[in-house]
Short mmCIF file of C-alpha atoms in Angstrom, two decimals:
data_model
loop_
_atom_site.label_atom_id
_atom_site.label_comp_id
_atom_site.label_asym_id
_atom_site.label_seq_id
_atom_site.Cartn_x
_atom_site.Cartn_y
_atom_site.Cartn_z
CA MET A 1 14.28 107.06 209.46
CA SER A 2 18.05 106.71 209.26
CA ARG A 3 19.68 104.32 211.72
CA CYS A 4 23.30 103.55 212.57
CA THR A 5 22.88 100.04 211.15
CA THR A 6 21.72 101.43 207.80
CA ALA A 7 24.88 103.49 207.31
CA SER A 8 27.17 100.66 208.43
CA ARG A 9 25.54 98.20 206.05
CA ASP A 10 25.34 100.64 203.13
CA PHE A 11 29.04 101.45 203.46
CA ASP A 12 29.89 97.74 203.83
CA GLU A 13 31.79 98.34 207.07
CA PRO A 14 33.87 95.21 207.86
CA LEU A 15 32.86 93.08 210.83
CA ALA A 16 36.15 91.34 211.64
CA GLY A 17 37.92 92.59 214.75
CA THR A 18 34.89 94.30 216.32
CA ALA A 19 33.83 91.81 219.03
CA ALA A 20 33.77 92.68 222.71
CA THR A 21 36.81 91.34 224.57
CA ALA A 22 36.22 88.88 227.40
CA ARG A 23 37.99 85.67 228.26
CA THR A 24 35.06 84.68 230.48
CA TRP A 25 31.36 85.61 230.38
CA LEU A 26 29.20 85.56 233.50
CA LEU A 27 25.48 85.74 232.73
CA LEU A 28 22.64 86.27 235.21
CA GLU A 29 18.97 85.97 234.33
CA GLN A 30 17.08 89.19 235.08
CA PRO A 31 13.57 89.48 233.60
CA GLY A 32 11.80 92.77 233.15
CA PRO A 33 13.05 96.06 231.68
CA TRP A 34 16.71 97.03 231.43
CA GLY A 35 18.27 100.46 231.50
CA ALA A 36 21.35 101.56 229.58
CA GLN A 37 23.62 100.41 232.44
CA ALA A 38 21.67 97.26 233.09
CA LEU A 39 23.56 95.94 236.13
CA THR A 40 22.50 99.03 238.05
CA SER A 41 19.35 100.03 236.15
CA SER A 42 17.13 96.95 236.10
CA HIS A 43 15.17 95.11 238.76
CA LEU A 44 18.41 93.58 240.01
CA ASP A 45 19.37 95.19 243.32
CA PRO A 46 21.69 98.03 242.19
CA ALA A 47 23.96 97.43 245.18
CA ILE A 48 24.59 93.90 243.91
CA GLY A 49 25.13 95.25 240.39
CA ARG A 50 27.68 97.81 241.57
CA ALA A 51 29.52 95.19 243.64
CA LEU A 52 29.68 92.80 240.68
CA GLU A 53 31.00 95.54 238.40
CA ALA A 54 33.73 96.38 240.92
CA ALA A 55 34.66 92.73 241.46
CA ALA A 56 34.95 92.05 237.72
CA ALA A 57 37.38 94.90 237.03
CA ASP A 58 40.67 93.67 235.49
CA THR A 59 39.71 89.99 235.82
CA GLY A 60 38.91 89.21 232.17
CA VAL A 61 35.30 88.53 233.17
CA ARG A 62 32.44 90.37 231.48
CA ILE A 63 29.10 90.31 233.31
CA ALA A 64 25.79 90.66 231.49
CA LEU A 65 22.11 90.14 232.21
CA ILE A 66 19.99 87.79 230.14
CA ARG A 67 16.26 87.15 229.77
CA ARG A 68 14.09 84.86 227.71
CA PRO A 69 12.73 86.36 224.47
CA GLY A 70 9.22 87.74 224.66
CA ARG A 71 7.32 90.44 226.49
CA HIS A 72 9.22 92.14 229.28
CA ALA A 73 6.49 93.36 231.55
CA ASP A 74 7.41 93.83 235.19
CA SER A 75 6.38 90.45 236.59
CA GLY A 76 8.13 90.79 239.92
CA THR A 77 11.19 89.04 241.27
CA PRO A 78 11.70 85.56 239.80
CA ALA A 79 11.84 82.70 242.27
CA GLU A 80 14.81 81.14 240.52
CA ARG A 81 17.29 82.56 238.03
CA GLN A 82 19.51 80.89 235.47
CA VAL A 83 23.24 81.61 235.70
CA TYR A 84 25.95 80.74 233.18
CA ALA A 85 29.72 81.05 233.17
CA ALA A 86 31.68 80.47 229.97
CA HIS A 87 35.41 80.56 229.35
CA THR A 88 36.33 81.15 225.71
CA THR A 89 40.08 80.52 225.41
CA PRO A 90 40.77 77.75 222.84
CA GLY A 91 42.01 74.59 224.46
CA ASN A 92 40.10 75.39 227.65
CA ALA A 93 36.69 76.51 226.43
CA TRP A 94 33.84 75.50 228.74
CA LEU A 95 30.28 76.45 229.63
CA HIS A 96 28.83 75.77 233.08
CA SER A 97 25.32 76.45 234.32
CA ALA A 98 23.56 76.86 237.65
CA THR A 99 20.43 78.33 239.18
CA THR A 100 20.09 80.66 242.12
CA ARG A 101 17.32 82.17 244.22
CA THR A 102 19.65 84.79 245.66
CA PRO A 103 21.73 86.68 243.06
CA GLU A 104 24.01 88.01 245.82
CA GLN A 105 25.54 84.51 245.73
CA LEU A 106 27.47 85.70 242.69
CA LEU A 107 29.49 87.92 245.03
CA ASP A 108 31.01 84.74 246.49
CA LEU A 109 32.65 83.92 243.16
CA ASP A 110 36.40 84.29 242.65
CA LEU A 111 36.18 86.27 239.41
CA ALA A 112 39.94 86.31 238.93
CA ALA A 113 39.90 82.50 238.90
CA LEU A 114 36.97 82.48 236.49
CA GLY A 115 38.81 84.90 234.22
CA ALA A 116 41.82 82.58 234.26
CA GLY A 117 39.64 79.66 233.14
CA ASP A 118 39.04 77.84 236.45
CA PRO A 119 35.33 76.94 236.93
CA ARG A 120 35.65 75.48 240.42
CA THR A 121 34.51 78.62 242.25
CA PHE A 122 31.37 78.72 240.09
CA ASP A 123 30.63 75.07 240.75
CA THR A 124 31.27 75.38 244.50
CA ALA A 125 29.45 78.62 245.21
CA LEU A 126 26.44 77.98 242.95
CA ARG A 127 26.45 74.18 242.66
CA GLY A 128 27.25 74.64 239.02
CA ARG A 129 27.87 71.90 236.50
CA PRO A 130 28.94 71.59 232.87
CA HIS A 131 26.17 72.68 230.53
CA ARG A 132 24.85 69.69 228.59
CA GLY A 133 22.18 71.42 226.54
CA ASP A 134 22.25 73.38 223.31
CA PRO A 135 24.84 76.12 222.73
CA LEU A 136 23.73 79.58 223.80
CA ALA A 137 22.68 82.18 221.24
CA LEU A 138 22.73 85.56 222.99
CA VAL A 139 21.10 88.37 221.02
CA CYS A 140 21.59 91.97 222.15
CA THR A 141 18.17 93.60 222.57
CA ASN A 142 18.81 96.51 224.94
CA GLY A 143 17.04 99.43 223.28
CA LYS A 144 18.06 101.76 226.10
CA ARG A 145 21.63 101.54 224.80
CA ASP A 146 20.68 101.76 221.13
CA ARG A 147 17.32 101.55 219.44
CA CYS A 148 18.71 99.28 216.71
CA CYS A 149 19.32 96.56 219.30
CA ALA A 150 15.62 96.56 220.16
CA LEU A 151 14.23 97.12 216.66
CA LEU A 152 16.39 94.44 215.05
CA GLY A 153 17.53 92.25 217.94
CA ARG A 154 14.21 91.50 219.62
CA PRO A 155 12.53 90.12 216.47
CA LEU A 156 15.56 87.90 215.83
CA ALA A 157 15.54 86.54 219.40
CA ALA A 158 11.80 85.93 219.21
CA GLU A 159 12.09 84.13 215.86
CA LEU A 160 14.86 81.90 217.18
CA ALA A 161 12.85 81.00 220.28
CA SER A 162 9.63 80.36 218.37
CA SER A 163 11.45 78.10 215.91
CA GLY A 164 12.73 75.87 218.70
CA VAL A 165 16.22 77.23 219.45
CA LYS A 166 16.36 76.31 223.15
CA GLY A 167 19.55 78.23 223.81
CA ALA A 168 18.15 81.59 222.64
CA TRP A 169 18.42 84.44 225.14
CA GLU A 170 18.31 88.21 225.04
CA VAL A 171 21.40 89.90 226.49
CA THR A 172 22.09 93.42 227.71
CA HIS A 173 25.13 94.52 225.74
CA LEU A 174 27.59 93.12 223.19
CA GLY A 175 28.91 96.37 221.71
CA GLY A 176 28.83 97.37 218.07
CA HIS A 177 25.22 98.61 217.88
CA ARG A 178 25.72 99.54 214.22
CA PHE A 179 26.11 95.83 213.40
CA SER A 180 22.70 94.87 214.86
CA PRO A 181 21.35 92.31 215.20
CA THR A 182 24.45 91.27 217.14
CA LEU A 183 24.94 87.82 218.56
CA LEU A 184 27.34 85.99 220.88
CA VAL A 185 27.51 82.21 220.77
CA LEU A 186 28.78 80.21 223.73
CA PRO A 187 30.78 78.22 224.69
CA TYR A 188 33.35 79.28 222.07
CA GLY A 189 32.67 83.02 222.41
CA TYR A 190 32.53 84.09 218.76
CA ALA A 191 30.41 87.16 218.01
CA TYR A 192 28.40 87.86 214.88
CA GLY A 193 26.81 90.89 213.27
CA ARG A 194 23.93 91.59 210.88
CA ALA A 195 22.58 88.20 211.89
CA ALA A 196 19.50 86.52 210.45
CA ALA A 197 17.67 83.51 211.89
CA HIS A 198 18.74 81.10 209.14
CA SER A 199 22.41 82.05 209.53
CA VAL A 200 22.21 81.76 213.34
CA LYS A 201 20.91 78.22 213.00
CA GLU A 202 23.86 77.38 210.74
CA ILE A 203 26.23 78.91 213.29
CA LEU A 204 24.69 76.89 216.12
CA GLN A 205 24.86 73.68 214.11
CA GLY A 206 28.52 74.42 213.52
CA VAL A 207 29.08 74.82 217.26
CA ARG A 208 27.40 71.47 217.92
CA GLU A 209 29.88 69.93 215.47
CA GLY A 210 32.86 71.81 216.93
CA ARG A 211 33.12 74.21 213.95
CA ILE A 212 33.31 77.98 213.66
CA VAL A 213 31.30 79.66 210.90
CA THR A 214 33.25 82.67 209.67
CA ASP A 215 30.54 84.34 207.57
CA GLY A 216 29.32 87.38 209.48
CA CYS A 217 31.81 86.74 212.28
CA ARG A 218 33.13 89.70 214.29
CA GLY A 219 35.78 87.68 216.10
CA GLY A 220 36.48 85.54 219.14
CA SER A 221 36.05 87.39 222.41
CA ALA A 222 39.08 85.69 223.98
CA TRP A 223 41.40 88.07 222.12
CA GLU A 224 41.94 91.77 221.70
CA ARG A 225 40.65 93.17 218.42
CA PRO A 226 43.85 92.88 216.33
CA GLY A 227 44.00 89.23 217.37
CA GLN A 228 40.36 88.70 216.44
CA ALA A 229 40.96 90.01 212.93
CA ALA A 230 44.18 88.02 212.54
CA GLU A 231 42.68 84.71 213.66
CA LEU A 232 39.72 85.10 211.30
CA ALA A 233 42.07 85.94 208.43
CA VAL A 234 44.08 82.75 209.02
CA ARG A 235 40.88 80.72 209.24
CA LYS A 236 39.77 82.05 205.88
CA ALA A 237 43.20 81.60 204.30
CA THR A 238 43.48 77.98 205.40
CA GLY A 239 39.85 76.89 205.29
CA GLU A 240 40.21 75.55 208.84
CA HIS A 241 36.90 75.54 210.76
CA ALA A 242 37.69 73.49 213.87
CA ALA A 243 36.77 75.48 216.96
CA GLY A 244 39.94 74.97 218.98
CA ALA A 245 42.40 74.92 216.09
CA PHE A 246 44.06 78.31 216.60
CA GLN A 247 45.69 80.33 219.34
CA VAL A 248 46.73 83.97 219.20
CA LEU A 249 50.21 83.69 220.71
CA ARG A 250 51.42 87.28 220.54
CA ILE A 251 50.17 90.72 219.60
CA GLN A 252 53.13 93.04 219.08
CA GLY A 253 52.91 96.72 218.28
CA ALA A 254 50.49 99.52 219.04
CA VAL A 255 47.91 101.67 217.29
CA PRO A 256 47.81 101.82 214.31
CA ARG A 257 49.77 98.67 213.38
CA TRP A 258 50.35 95.26 214.93
CA GLU A 259 52.08 92.01 214.10
CA VAL A 260 50.05 89.07 215.37
CA THR A 261 51.37 85.54 215.68
CA VAL A 262 48.72 82.86 215.23
CA SER A 263 49.42 79.17 215.80
CA HIS A 264 47.62 75.97 214.82
CA THR A 265 47.43 72.90 217.03
CA ASP A 266 49.42 71.00 214.37
CA GLY A 267 52.42 73.30 214.86
CA ARG A 268 51.96 75.68 211.92
CA MET A 269 52.32 79.40 212.62
CA TRP A 270 51.44 82.60 210.81
CA ARG A 271 52.51 86.21 211.08
CA VAL A 272 49.59 88.55 210.38
CA VAL A 273 49.94 92.30 209.95
CA VAL A 274 46.87 94.22 211.11
CA ALA A 275 46.42 97.96 210.67
CA GLN A 276 43.82 100.15 212.30
CA GLY A 277 42.07 102.39 209.83
CA ALA A 278 39.14 104.80 209.94
CA SER A 279 35.79 103.89 208.44
CA LEU A 280 34.89 106.45 205.80
CA PRO A 281 32.77 108.31 204.93
CA PRO A 282 31.77 109.40 208.46
CA ARG A 283 28.79 107.66 209.99
CA PRO A 284 27.23 107.41 213.49
CA GLU A 285 28.66 104.68 215.70
CA SER A 286 25.34 104.56 217.51
CA CYS A 287 21.88 105.97 216.92
CA GLY A 288 21.72 109.58 218.04
CA SER A 289 25.51 110.03 218.16
CA ALA A 290 27.46 112.51 216.08
CA LEU A 291 29.05 111.48 212.80
CA GLY A 292 32.43 109.87 213.26
CA SER A 293 34.91 107.46 211.69
CA PRO A 294 34.79 104.19 213.66
CA ALA A 295 38.06 102.29 213.92
CA ARG A 296 38.36 99.25 211.67
CA MET A 297 40.84 96.39 211.66
CA ASP A 298 42.37 95.80 208.22
CA VAL A 299 44.48 92.70 207.60
CA VAL A 300 47.44 93.83 205.51
CA ALA A 301 49.33 90.54 205.18
CA VAL A 302 49.10 86.88 206.18
CA ARG A 303 52.34 84.89 206.00
CA GLU A 304 52.90 81.32 207.11
CA LEU A 305 56.16 80.98 209.00
CA PRO A 306 58.67 78.27 208.14
CA ARG A 307 58.76 75.43 210.60
CA THR A 308 61.88 75.25 212.73
CA PRO A 309 63.63 71.93 212.03
CA ILE A 310 64.15 69.67 215.01
CA PRO A 311 67.88 68.93 215.58
CA ILE A 312 68.81 65.30 215.13
CA ALA A 313 71.13 63.96 217.78
CA CYS A 314 74.27 62.22 216.48
#
């Protein structure tokens, strides 16, 4: 049976510049089944889900539900839930964790502050603390959004968990169903597509060492999609793997062409031209959807900018 992932892979659709955009991720454990709009169609109180969705609007925070890999029978309300908040902007990337017995506590969070990279509201409201364990490997498995996420994502999450990856979780939605299995790794917030267990373990080892693996990478969620593609292009051009090495300083232009300025912590800068194209031939963006031409981010040029000399005082 044809699936959206089959067409995307067969046509070698590029992955760069396709990650979901979020400066900060807020993750709440919610076992049991999930609907397509999981915050309001799971065993989480839908009133809490609606309030969280409203509070997160225009804050840079993306809220998702997570659960441990395995069977998802309705086992009732958990006594205690895991909660994570992660900010992904280079230079201020962090991952904090907490537990709660009352998920309505999340409504006490200042999501605007979280989106700006300030973890204090998380730590105060939930008694949160910096996460000291393994990096998180979040695999999208929500088959109610797209069957590929369940058919391909759930086996990957289960394999990671059974092989001892302690940070493995299932997550409700990462976008880009046609790239399943899709994966988000925290704290740095880089997303991956067409993932396999052996490559995920390499990615996680890189995170432990402060490195970003670019193979299979869709981009860093801290930036809009032209910036994601530009930053990955500079990484590949320079061979630089350090997690916090680059910043996307400016994205100038509009669809279908942008000029992106990328900087390195050592002072080097690049101008990257990114053009939005259409993926051809037509293919479904999601299982069951009509044929279309998904937008793709094509890097047209990467140019290192000359360094501005520092004036010498006489």
